[in-house]
PDB file of C-alpha atoms in Angstrom:
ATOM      1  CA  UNK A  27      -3.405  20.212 -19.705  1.00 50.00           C
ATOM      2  CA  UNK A  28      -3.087  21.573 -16.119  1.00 51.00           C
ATOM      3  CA  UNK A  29      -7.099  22.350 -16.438  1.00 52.00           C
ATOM      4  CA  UNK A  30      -7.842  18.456 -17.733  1.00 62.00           C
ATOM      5  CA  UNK A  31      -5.417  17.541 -14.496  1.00 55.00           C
ATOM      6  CA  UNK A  32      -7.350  19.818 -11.596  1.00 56.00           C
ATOM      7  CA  UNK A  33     -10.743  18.380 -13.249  1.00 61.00           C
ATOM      8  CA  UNK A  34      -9.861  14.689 -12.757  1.00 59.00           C
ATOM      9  CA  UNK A  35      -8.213  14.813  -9.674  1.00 58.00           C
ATOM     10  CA  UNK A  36     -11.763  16.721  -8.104  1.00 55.00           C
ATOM     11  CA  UNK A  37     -13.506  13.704 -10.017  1.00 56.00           C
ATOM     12  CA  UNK A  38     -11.748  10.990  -8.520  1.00 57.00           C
ATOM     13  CA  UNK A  39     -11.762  12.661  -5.028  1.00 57.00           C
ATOM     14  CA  UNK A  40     -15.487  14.448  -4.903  1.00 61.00           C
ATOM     15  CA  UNK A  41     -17.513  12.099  -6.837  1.00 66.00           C
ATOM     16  CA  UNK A  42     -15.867   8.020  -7.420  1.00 72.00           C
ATOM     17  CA  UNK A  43     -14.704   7.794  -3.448  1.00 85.00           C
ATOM     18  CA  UNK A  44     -18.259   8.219  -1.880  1.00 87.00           C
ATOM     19  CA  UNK A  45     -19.874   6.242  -4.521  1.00 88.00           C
ATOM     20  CA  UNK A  46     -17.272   3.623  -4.289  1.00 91.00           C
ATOM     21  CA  UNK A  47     -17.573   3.805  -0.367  1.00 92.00           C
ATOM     22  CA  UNK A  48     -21.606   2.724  -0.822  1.00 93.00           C
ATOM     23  CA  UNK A  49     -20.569   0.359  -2.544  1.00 94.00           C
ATOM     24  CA  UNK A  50     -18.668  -1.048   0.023  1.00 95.00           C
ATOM     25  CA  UNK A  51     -20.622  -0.351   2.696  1.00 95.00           C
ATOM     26  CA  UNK A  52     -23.400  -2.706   1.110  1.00 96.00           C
ATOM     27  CA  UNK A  53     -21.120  -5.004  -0.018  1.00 96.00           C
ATOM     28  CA  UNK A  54     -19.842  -5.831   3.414  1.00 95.00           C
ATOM     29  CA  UNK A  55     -23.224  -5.790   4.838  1.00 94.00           C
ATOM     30  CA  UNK A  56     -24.063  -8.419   2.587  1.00 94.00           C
ATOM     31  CA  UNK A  57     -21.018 -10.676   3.426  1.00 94.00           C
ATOM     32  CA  UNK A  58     -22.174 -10.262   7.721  1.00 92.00           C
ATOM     33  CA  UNK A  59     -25.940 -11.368   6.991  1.00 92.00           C
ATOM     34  CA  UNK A  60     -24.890 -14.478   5.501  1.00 91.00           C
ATOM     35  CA  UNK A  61     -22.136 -14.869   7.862  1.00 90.00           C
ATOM     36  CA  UNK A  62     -24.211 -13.988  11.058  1.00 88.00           C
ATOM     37  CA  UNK A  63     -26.540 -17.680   9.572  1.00 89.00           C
ATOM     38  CA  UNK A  64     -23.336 -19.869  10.430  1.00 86.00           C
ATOM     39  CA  UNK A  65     -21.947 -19.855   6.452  1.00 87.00           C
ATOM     40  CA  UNK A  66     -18.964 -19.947   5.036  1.00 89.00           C
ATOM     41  CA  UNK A  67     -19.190 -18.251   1.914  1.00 92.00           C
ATOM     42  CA  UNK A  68     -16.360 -18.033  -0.513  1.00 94.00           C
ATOM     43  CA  UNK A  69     -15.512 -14.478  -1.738  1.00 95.00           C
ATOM     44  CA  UNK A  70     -14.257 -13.444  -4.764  1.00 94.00           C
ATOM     45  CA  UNK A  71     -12.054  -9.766  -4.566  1.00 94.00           C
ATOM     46  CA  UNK A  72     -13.704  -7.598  -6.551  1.00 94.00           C
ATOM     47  CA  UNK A  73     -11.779  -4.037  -7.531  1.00 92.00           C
ATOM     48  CA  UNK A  74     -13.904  -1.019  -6.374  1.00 91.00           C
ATOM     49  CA  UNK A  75     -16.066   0.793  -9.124  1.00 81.00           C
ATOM     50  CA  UNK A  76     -14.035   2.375 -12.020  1.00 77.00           C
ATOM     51  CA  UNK A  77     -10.998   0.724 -10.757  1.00 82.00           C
ATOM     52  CA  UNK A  78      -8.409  -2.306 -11.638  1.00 81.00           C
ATOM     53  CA  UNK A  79      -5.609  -3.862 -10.215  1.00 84.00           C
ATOM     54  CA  UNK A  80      -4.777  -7.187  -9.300  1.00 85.00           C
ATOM     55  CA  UNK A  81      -4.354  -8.895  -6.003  1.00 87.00           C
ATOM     56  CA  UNK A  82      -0.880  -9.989  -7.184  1.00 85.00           C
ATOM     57  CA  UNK A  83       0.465  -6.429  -6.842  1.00 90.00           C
ATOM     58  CA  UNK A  84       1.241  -5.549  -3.064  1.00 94.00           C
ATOM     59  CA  UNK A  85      -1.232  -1.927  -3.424  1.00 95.00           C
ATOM     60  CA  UNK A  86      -4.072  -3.867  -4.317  1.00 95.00           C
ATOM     61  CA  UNK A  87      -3.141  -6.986  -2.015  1.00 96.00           C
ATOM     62  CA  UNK A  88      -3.481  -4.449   0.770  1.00 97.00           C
ATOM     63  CA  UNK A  89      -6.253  -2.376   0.105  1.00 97.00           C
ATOM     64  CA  UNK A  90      -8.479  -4.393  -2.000  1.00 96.00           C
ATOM     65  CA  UNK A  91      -7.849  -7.982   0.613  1.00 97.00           C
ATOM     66  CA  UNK A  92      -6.397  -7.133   3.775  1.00 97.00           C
ATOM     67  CA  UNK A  93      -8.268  -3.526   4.054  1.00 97.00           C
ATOM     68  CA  UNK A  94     -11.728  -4.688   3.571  1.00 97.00           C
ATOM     69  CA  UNK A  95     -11.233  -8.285   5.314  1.00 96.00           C
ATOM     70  CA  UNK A  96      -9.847  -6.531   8.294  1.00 95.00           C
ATOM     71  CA  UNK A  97     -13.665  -4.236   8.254  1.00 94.00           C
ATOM     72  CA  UNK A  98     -15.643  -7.652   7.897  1.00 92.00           C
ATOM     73  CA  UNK A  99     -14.227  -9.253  11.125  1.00 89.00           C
ATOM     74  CA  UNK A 100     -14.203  -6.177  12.952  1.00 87.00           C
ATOM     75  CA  UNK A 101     -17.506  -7.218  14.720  1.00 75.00           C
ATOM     76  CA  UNK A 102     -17.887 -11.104  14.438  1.00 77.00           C
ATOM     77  CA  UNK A 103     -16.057 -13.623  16.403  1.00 76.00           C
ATOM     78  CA  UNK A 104     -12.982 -15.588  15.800  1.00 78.00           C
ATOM     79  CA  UNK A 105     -15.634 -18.748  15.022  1.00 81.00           C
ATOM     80  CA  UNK A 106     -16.888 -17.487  11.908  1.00 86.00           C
ATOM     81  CA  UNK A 107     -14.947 -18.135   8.661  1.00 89.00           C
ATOM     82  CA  UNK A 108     -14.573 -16.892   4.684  1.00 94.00           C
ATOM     83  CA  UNK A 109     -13.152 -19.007   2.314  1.00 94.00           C
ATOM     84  CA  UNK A 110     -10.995 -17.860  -0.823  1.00 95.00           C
ATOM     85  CA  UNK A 111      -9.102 -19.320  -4.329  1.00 92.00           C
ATOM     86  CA  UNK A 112      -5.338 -18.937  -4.288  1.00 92.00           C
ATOM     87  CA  UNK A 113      -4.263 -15.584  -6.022  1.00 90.00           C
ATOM     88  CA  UNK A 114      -0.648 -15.728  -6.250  1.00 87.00           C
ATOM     89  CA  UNK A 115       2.437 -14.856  -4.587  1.00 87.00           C
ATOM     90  CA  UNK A 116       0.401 -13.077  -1.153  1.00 92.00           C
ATOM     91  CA  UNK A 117      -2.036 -16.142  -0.667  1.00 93.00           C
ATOM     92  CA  UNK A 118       0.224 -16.879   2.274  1.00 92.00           C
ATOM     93  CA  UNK A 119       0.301 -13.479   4.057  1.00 94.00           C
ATOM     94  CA  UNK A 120      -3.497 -13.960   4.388  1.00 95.00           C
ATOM     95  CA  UNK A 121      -3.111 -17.012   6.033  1.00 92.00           C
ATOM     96  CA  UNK A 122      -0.488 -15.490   8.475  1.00 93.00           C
ATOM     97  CA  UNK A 123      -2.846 -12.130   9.612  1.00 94.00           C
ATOM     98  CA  UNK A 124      -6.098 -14.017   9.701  1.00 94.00           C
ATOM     99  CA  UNK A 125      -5.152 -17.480  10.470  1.00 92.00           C
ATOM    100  CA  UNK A 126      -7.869 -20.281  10.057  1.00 90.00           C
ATOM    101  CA  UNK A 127     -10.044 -17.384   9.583  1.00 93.00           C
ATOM    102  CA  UNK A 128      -9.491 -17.715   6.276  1.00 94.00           C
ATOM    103  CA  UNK A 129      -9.745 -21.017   4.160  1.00 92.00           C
ATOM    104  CA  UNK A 130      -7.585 -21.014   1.446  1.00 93.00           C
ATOM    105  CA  UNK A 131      -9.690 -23.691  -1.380  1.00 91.00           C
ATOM    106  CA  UNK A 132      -7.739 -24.986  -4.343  1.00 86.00           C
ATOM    107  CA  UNK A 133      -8.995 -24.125  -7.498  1.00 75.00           C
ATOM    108  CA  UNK A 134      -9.949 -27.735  -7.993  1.00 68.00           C
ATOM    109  CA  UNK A 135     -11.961 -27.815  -4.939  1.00 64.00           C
ATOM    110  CA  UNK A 136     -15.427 -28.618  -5.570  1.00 60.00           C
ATOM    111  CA  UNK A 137     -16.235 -30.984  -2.862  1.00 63.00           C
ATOM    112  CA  UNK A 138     -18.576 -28.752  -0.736  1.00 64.00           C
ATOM    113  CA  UNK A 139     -20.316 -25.948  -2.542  1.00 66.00           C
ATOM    114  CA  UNK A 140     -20.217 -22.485  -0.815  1.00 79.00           C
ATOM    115  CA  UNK A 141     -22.584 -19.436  -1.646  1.00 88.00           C
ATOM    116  CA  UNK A 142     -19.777 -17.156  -3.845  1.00 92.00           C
ATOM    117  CA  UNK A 143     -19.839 -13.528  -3.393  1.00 95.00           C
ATOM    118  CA  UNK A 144     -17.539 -10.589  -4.402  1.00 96.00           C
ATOM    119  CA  UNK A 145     -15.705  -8.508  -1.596  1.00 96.00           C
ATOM    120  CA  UNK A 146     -15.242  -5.410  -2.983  1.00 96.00           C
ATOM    121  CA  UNK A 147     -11.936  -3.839  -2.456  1.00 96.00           C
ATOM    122  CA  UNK A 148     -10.902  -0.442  -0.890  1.00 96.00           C
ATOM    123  CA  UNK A 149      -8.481   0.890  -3.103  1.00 95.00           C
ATOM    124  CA  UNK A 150      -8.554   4.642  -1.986  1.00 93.00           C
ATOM    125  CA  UNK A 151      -8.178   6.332  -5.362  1.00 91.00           C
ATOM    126  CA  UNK A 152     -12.032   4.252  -5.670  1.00 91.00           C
ATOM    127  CA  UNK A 153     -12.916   4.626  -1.776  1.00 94.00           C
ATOM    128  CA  UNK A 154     -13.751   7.533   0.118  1.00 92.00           C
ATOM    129  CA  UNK A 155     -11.496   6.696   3.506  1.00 95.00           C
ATOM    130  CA  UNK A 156     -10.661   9.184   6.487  1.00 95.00           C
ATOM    131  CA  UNK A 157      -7.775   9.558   8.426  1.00 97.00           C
ATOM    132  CA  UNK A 158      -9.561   7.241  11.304  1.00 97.00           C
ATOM    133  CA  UNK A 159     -10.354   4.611   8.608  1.00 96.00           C
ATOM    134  CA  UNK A 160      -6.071   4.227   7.966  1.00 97.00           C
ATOM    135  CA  UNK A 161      -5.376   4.821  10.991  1.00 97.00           C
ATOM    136  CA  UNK A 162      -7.633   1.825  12.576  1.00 96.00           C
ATOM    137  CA  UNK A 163      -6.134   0.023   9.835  1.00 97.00           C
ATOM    138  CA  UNK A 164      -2.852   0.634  10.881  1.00 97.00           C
ATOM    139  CA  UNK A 165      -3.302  -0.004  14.303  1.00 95.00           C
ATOM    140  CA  UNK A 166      -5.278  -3.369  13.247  1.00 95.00           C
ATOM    141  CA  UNK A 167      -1.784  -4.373  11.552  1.00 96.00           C
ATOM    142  CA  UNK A 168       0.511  -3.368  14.041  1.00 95.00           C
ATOM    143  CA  UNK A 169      -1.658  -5.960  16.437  1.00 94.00           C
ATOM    144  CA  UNK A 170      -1.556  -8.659  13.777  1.00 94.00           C
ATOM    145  CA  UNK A 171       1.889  -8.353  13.444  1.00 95.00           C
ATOM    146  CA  UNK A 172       2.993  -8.153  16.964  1.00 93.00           C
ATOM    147  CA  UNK A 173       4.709  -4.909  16.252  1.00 92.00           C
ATOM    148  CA  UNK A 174       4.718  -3.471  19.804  1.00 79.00           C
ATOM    149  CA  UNK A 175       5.486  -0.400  20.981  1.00 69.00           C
ATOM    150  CA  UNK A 176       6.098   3.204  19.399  1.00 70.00           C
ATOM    151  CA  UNK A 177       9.389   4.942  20.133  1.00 74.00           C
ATOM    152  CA  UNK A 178       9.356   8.450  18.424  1.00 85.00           C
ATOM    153  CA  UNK A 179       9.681   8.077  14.619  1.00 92.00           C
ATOM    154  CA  UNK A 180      13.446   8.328  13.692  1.00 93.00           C
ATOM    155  CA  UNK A 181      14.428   6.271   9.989  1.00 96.00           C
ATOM    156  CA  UNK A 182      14.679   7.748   6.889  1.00 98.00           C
ATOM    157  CA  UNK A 183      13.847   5.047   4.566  1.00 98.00           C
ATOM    158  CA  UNK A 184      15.305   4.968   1.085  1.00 98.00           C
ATOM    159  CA  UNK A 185      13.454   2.417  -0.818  1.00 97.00           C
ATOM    160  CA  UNK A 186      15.544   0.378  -3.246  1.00 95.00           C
ATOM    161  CA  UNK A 187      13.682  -1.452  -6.285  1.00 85.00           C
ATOM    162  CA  UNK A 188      15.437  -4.561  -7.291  1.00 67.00           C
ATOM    163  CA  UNK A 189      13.932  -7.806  -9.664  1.00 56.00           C
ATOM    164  CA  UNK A 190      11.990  -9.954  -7.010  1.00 51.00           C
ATOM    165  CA  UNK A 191      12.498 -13.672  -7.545  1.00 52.00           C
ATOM    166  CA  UNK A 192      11.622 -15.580 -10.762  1.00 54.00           C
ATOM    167  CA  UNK A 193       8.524 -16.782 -10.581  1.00 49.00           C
ATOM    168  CA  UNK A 194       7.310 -12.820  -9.758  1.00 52.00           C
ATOM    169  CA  UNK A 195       9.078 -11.493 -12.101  1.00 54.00           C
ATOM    170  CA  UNK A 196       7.156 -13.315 -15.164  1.00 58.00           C
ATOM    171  CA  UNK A 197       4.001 -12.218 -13.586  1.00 56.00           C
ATOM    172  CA  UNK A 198       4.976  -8.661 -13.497  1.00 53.00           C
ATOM    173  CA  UNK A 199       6.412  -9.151 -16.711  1.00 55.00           C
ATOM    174  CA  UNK A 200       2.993 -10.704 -17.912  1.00 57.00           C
ATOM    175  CA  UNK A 201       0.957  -7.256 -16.493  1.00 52.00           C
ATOM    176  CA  UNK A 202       3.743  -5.364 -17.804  1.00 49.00           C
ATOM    177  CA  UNK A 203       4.272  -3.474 -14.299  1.00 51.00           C
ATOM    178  CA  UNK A 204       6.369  -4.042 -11.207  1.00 49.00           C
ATOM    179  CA  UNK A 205       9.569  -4.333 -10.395  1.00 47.00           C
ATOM    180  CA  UNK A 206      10.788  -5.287 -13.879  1.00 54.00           C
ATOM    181  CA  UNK A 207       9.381  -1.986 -15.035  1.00 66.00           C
ATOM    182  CA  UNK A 208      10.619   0.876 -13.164  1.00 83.00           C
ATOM    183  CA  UNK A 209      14.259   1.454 -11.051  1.00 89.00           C
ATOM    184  CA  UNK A 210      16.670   3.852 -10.193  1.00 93.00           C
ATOM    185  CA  UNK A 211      19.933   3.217 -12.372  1.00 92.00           C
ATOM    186  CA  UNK A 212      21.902   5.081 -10.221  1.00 95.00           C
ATOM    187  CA  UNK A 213      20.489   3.847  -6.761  1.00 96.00           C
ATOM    188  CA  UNK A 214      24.120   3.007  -4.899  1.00 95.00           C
ATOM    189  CA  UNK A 215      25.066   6.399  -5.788  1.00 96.00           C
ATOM    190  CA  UNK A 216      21.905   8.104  -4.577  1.00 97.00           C
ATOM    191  CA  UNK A 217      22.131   5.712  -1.620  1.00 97.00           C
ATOM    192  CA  UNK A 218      25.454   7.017  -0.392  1.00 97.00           C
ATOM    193  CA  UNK A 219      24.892  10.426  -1.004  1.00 96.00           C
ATOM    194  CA  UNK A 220      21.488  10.429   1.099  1.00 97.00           C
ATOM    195  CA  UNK A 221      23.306   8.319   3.756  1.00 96.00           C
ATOM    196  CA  UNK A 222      25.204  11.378   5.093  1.00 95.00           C
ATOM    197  CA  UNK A 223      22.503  14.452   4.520  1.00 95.00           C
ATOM    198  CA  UNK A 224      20.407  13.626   7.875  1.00 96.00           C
ATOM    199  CA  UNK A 225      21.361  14.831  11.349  1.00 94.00           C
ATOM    200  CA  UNK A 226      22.081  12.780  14.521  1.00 91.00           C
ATOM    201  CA  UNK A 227      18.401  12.653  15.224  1.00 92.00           C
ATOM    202  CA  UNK A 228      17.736  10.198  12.189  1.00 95.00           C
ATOM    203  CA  UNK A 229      18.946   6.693  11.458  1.00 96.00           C
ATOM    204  CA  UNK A 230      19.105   6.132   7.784  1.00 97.00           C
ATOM    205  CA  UNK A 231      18.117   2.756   6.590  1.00 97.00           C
ATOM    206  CA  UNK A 232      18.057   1.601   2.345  1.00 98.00           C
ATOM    207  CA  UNK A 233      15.492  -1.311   2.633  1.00 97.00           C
ATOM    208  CA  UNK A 234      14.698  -3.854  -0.206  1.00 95.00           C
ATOM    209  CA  UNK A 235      11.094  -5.098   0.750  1.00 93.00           C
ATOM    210  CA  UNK A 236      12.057  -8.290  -1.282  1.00 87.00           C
ATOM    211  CA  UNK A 237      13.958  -9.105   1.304  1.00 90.00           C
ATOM    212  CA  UNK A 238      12.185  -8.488   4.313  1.00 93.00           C
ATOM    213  CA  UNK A 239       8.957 -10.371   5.957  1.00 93.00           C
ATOM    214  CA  UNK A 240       5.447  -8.670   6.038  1.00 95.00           C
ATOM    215  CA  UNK A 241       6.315  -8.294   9.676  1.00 95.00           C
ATOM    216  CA  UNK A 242       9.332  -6.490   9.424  1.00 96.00           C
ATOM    217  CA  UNK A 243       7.978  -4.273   6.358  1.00 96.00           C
ATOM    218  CA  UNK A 244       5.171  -3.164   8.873  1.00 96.00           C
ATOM    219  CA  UNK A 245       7.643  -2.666  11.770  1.00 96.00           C
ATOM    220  CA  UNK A 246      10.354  -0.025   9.210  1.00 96.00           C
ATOM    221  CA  UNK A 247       7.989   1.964   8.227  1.00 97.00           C
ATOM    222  CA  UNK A 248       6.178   2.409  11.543  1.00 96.00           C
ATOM    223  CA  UNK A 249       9.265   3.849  12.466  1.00 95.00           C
ATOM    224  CA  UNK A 250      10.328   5.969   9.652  1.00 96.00           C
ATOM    225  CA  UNK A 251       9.570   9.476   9.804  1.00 96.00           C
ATOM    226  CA  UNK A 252      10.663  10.378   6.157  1.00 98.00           C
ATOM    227  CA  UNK A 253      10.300   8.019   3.318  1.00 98.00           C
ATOM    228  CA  UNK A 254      11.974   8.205  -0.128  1.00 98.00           C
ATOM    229  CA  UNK A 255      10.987   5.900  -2.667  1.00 97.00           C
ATOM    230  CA  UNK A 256       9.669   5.545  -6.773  1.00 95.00           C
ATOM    231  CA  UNK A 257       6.846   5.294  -7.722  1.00 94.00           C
ATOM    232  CA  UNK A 258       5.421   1.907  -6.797  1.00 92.00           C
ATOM    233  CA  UNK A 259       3.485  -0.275  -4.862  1.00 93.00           C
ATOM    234  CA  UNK A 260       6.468  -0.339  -2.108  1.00 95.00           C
ATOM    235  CA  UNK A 261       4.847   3.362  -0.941  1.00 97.00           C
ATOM    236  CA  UNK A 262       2.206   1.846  -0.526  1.00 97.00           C
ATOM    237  CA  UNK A 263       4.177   1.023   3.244  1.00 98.00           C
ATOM    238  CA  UNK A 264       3.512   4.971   4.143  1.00 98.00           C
ATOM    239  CA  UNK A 265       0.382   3.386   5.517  1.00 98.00           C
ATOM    240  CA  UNK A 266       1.992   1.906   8.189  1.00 97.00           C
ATOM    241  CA  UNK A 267       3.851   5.550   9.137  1.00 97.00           C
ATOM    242  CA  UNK A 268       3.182   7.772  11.716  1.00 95.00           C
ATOM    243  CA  UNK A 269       0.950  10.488  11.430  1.00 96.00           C
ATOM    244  CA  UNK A 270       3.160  13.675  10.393  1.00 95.00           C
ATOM    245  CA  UNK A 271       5.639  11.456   8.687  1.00 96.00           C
ATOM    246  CA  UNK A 272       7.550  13.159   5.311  1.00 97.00           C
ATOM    247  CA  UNK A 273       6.682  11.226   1.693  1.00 98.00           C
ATOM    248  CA  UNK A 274       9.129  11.662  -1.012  1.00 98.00           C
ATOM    249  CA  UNK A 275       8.044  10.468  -4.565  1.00 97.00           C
ATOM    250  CA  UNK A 276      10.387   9.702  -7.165  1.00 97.00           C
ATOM    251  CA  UNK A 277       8.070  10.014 -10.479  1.00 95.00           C
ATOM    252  CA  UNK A 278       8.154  10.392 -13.814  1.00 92.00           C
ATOM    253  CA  UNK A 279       4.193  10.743 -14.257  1.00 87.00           C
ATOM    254  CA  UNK A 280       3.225  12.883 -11.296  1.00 85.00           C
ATOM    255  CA  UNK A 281      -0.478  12.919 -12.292  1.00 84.00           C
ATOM    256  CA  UNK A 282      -0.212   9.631 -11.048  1.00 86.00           C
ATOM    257  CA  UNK A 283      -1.593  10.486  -7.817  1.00 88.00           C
ATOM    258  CA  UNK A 284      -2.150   6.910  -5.775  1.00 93.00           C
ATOM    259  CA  UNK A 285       0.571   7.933  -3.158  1.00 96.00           C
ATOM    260  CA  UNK A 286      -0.148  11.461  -3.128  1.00 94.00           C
ATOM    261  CA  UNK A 287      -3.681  10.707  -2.109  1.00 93.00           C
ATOM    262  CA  UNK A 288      -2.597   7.673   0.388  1.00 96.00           C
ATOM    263  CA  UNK A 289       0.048  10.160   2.213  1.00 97.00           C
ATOM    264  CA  UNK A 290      -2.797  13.278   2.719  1.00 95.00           C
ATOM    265  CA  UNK A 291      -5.459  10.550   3.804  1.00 96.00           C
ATOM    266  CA  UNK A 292      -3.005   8.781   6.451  1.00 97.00           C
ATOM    267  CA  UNK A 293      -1.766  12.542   7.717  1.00 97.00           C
ATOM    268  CA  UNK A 294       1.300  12.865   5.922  1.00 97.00           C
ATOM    269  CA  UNK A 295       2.867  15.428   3.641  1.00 97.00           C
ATOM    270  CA  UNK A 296       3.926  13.887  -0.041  1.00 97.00           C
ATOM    271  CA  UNK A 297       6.138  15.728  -2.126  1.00 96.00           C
ATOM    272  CA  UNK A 298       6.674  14.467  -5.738  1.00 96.00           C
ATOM    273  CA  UNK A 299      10.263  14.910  -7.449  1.00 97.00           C
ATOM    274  CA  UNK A 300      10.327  14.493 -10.904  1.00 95.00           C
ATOM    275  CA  UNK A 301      12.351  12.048 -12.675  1.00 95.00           C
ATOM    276  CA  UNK A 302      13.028  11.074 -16.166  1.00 93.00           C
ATOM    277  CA  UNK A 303      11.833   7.995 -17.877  1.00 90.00           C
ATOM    278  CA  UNK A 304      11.201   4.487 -15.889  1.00 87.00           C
ATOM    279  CA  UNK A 305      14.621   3.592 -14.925  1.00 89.00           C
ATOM    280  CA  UNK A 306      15.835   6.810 -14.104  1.00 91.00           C
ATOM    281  CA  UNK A 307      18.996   8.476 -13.218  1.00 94.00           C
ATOM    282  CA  UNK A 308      18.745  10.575  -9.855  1.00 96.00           C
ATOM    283  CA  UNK A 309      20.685  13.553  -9.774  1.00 95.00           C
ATOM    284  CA  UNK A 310      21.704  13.528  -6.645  1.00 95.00           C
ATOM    285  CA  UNK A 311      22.885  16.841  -6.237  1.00 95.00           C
ATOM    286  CA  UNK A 312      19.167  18.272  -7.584  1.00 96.00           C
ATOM    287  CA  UNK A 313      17.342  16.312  -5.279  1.00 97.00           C
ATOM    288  CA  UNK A 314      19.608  17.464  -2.211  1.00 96.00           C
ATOM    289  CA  UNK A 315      18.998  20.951  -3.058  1.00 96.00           C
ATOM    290  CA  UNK A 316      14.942  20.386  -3.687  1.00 97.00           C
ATOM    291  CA  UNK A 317      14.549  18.599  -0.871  1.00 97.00           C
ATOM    292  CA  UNK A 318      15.925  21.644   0.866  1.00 96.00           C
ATOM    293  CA  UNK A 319      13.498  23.661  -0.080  1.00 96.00           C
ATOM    294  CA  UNK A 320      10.431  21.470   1.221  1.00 95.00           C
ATOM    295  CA  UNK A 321       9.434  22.867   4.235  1.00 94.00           C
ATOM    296  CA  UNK A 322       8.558  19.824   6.479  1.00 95.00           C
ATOM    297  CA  UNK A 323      11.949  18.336   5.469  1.00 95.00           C
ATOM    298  CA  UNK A 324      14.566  21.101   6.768  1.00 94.00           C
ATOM    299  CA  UNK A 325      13.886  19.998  10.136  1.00 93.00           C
ATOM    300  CA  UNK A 326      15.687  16.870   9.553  1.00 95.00           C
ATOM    301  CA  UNK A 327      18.461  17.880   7.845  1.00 94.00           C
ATOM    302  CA  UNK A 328      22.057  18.663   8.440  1.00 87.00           C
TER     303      UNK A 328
END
């Protein structure tokens, strides 16, 4: 089991990421020819070779949209334009980092005919991406968003799953995943518990994404230095982190390795605690005395 483990990790970080990384690397060549002739073509997000996901989960909303349409307009100028179909509950985030960058067509729209091509995403478990590559993208979001400035990294972010509203909820519930799939029973308990292990150095924040804008999202995490969260697409916020910052993942399936992989990439140390079964129970007192023996935590501490 460990063996079968080892062997598909090294296959989906020797051999999928560069192939997956050609792939995008003629992909978005493609999309600049036609867009260097004065089109606007309409692209269709395309998951990277070997991998899935839809644009309607946050991971794949940032990595396989936002990642590879912030690389496209890298070079051209704010006149050229890409037009896409609605897909869900993050159409409008697009709309607020690009502006009229990006035309959002209705489904229904057939009144002018554009060329359609795929954009191919950058999921990094299916894209070879270095340290720079985050970290540009990082810096590319902190500009979009206006989040100014960098005072020394100082939150401890507990991340706190709750239902999101209706409408997202019967997605998720149709892709069985999301929200109404995994939580911590126990999470006011573990909340309190964590509030008082940090010293006077940290500020300890419990954030519910749900409730927060894009904007401030982007702005918590680029000032948390330790994150503690389950498994889910709300880690996939350690991109916006510090290099150097401190991962903690609350998993029952720690071959899953999406966040362990993000965390190394972007510069930061991940360290997987295991839980059991989809809506666990933390034991608090377990994790306090794990997390005491991690190394790059102890520092922060009481």
């Amino acid at each position: 089991m460990k063996l079968s483990l080892l062997m598909r990790k090294w296959v989906y970080s020797s051999l999928i990421p560069p192939w997956g990384r050609f792939q995008v690397e003629l992909n978005q060549a493609r999309i600049r020819r036609l867009l260097a002739t004065g089109h606007c073509p309409l692209l269709v997000p395309t998951p990277p070779p070997g991998r899935g996901g839809r644009l309607e989960g946050y991971y794949h909303f940032l990595f396989d949209l936002v990642l590879p349409l912030t690389r496209l307009f890298d070079n051209f100028s704010q006149d050229q334009h890409i037009a896409l179909r609605p897909f869900g509950v993050f159409t409008n985030r697009i709309v607020e980092l690009f502006g009229d960058r990006v035309q959002i067509l209705p489904e229904e729209d057939v009144s002018h005919p554009r060329q359609s091509l795929p954009l191919v995403g950058m999921n990094p478990v299916g894209v070879w991406l270095t340290h720079r590559n985050l970290q540009d993208f990082r810096q590319e979001i902190l500009g979009r968003t206006e989040v100014v400035g960098e005072p020394p990294p100082s939150l401890v972010v507990l991340i706190e799953r709750s239902l999101p509203e209706t409408a997202i909820q019967q997605q998720f519930r149709d892709a069985n995943r999301g929200g109404s799939r995994r939580s911590i029973a126990n999470h006011h308990e573990l909340r309190d518990r964590l509030a008082v292990t940090w010293n006077r150095s940290c500020e300890f924040r419990n954030v519910r994404l749900e409730s927060l804008s894009f904007r401030d999202q982007v702005e918590t995490f680029a000032r948390a230095a330790v994150v503690i969260g389950q498994h889910g697409a709300g880690l996939a916020n350690i991109a916006w982190m510090s290099p150097g910052g401190v991962v903690i993942e609350l998993t029952n399936r720690p071959n899953r390795f999406t966040y362990q992989l993000l965390a190394r990439r972007c510069g930061h140390s991940c360290h997987c605690f295991k839980v059991v079964g989809d809506h666990a129970t933390v034991h608090a007192d377990r994790l306090l005395a794990w997390m005491r023996d991690q190394t790059p935590l102890q520092r922060f501490l009481n």
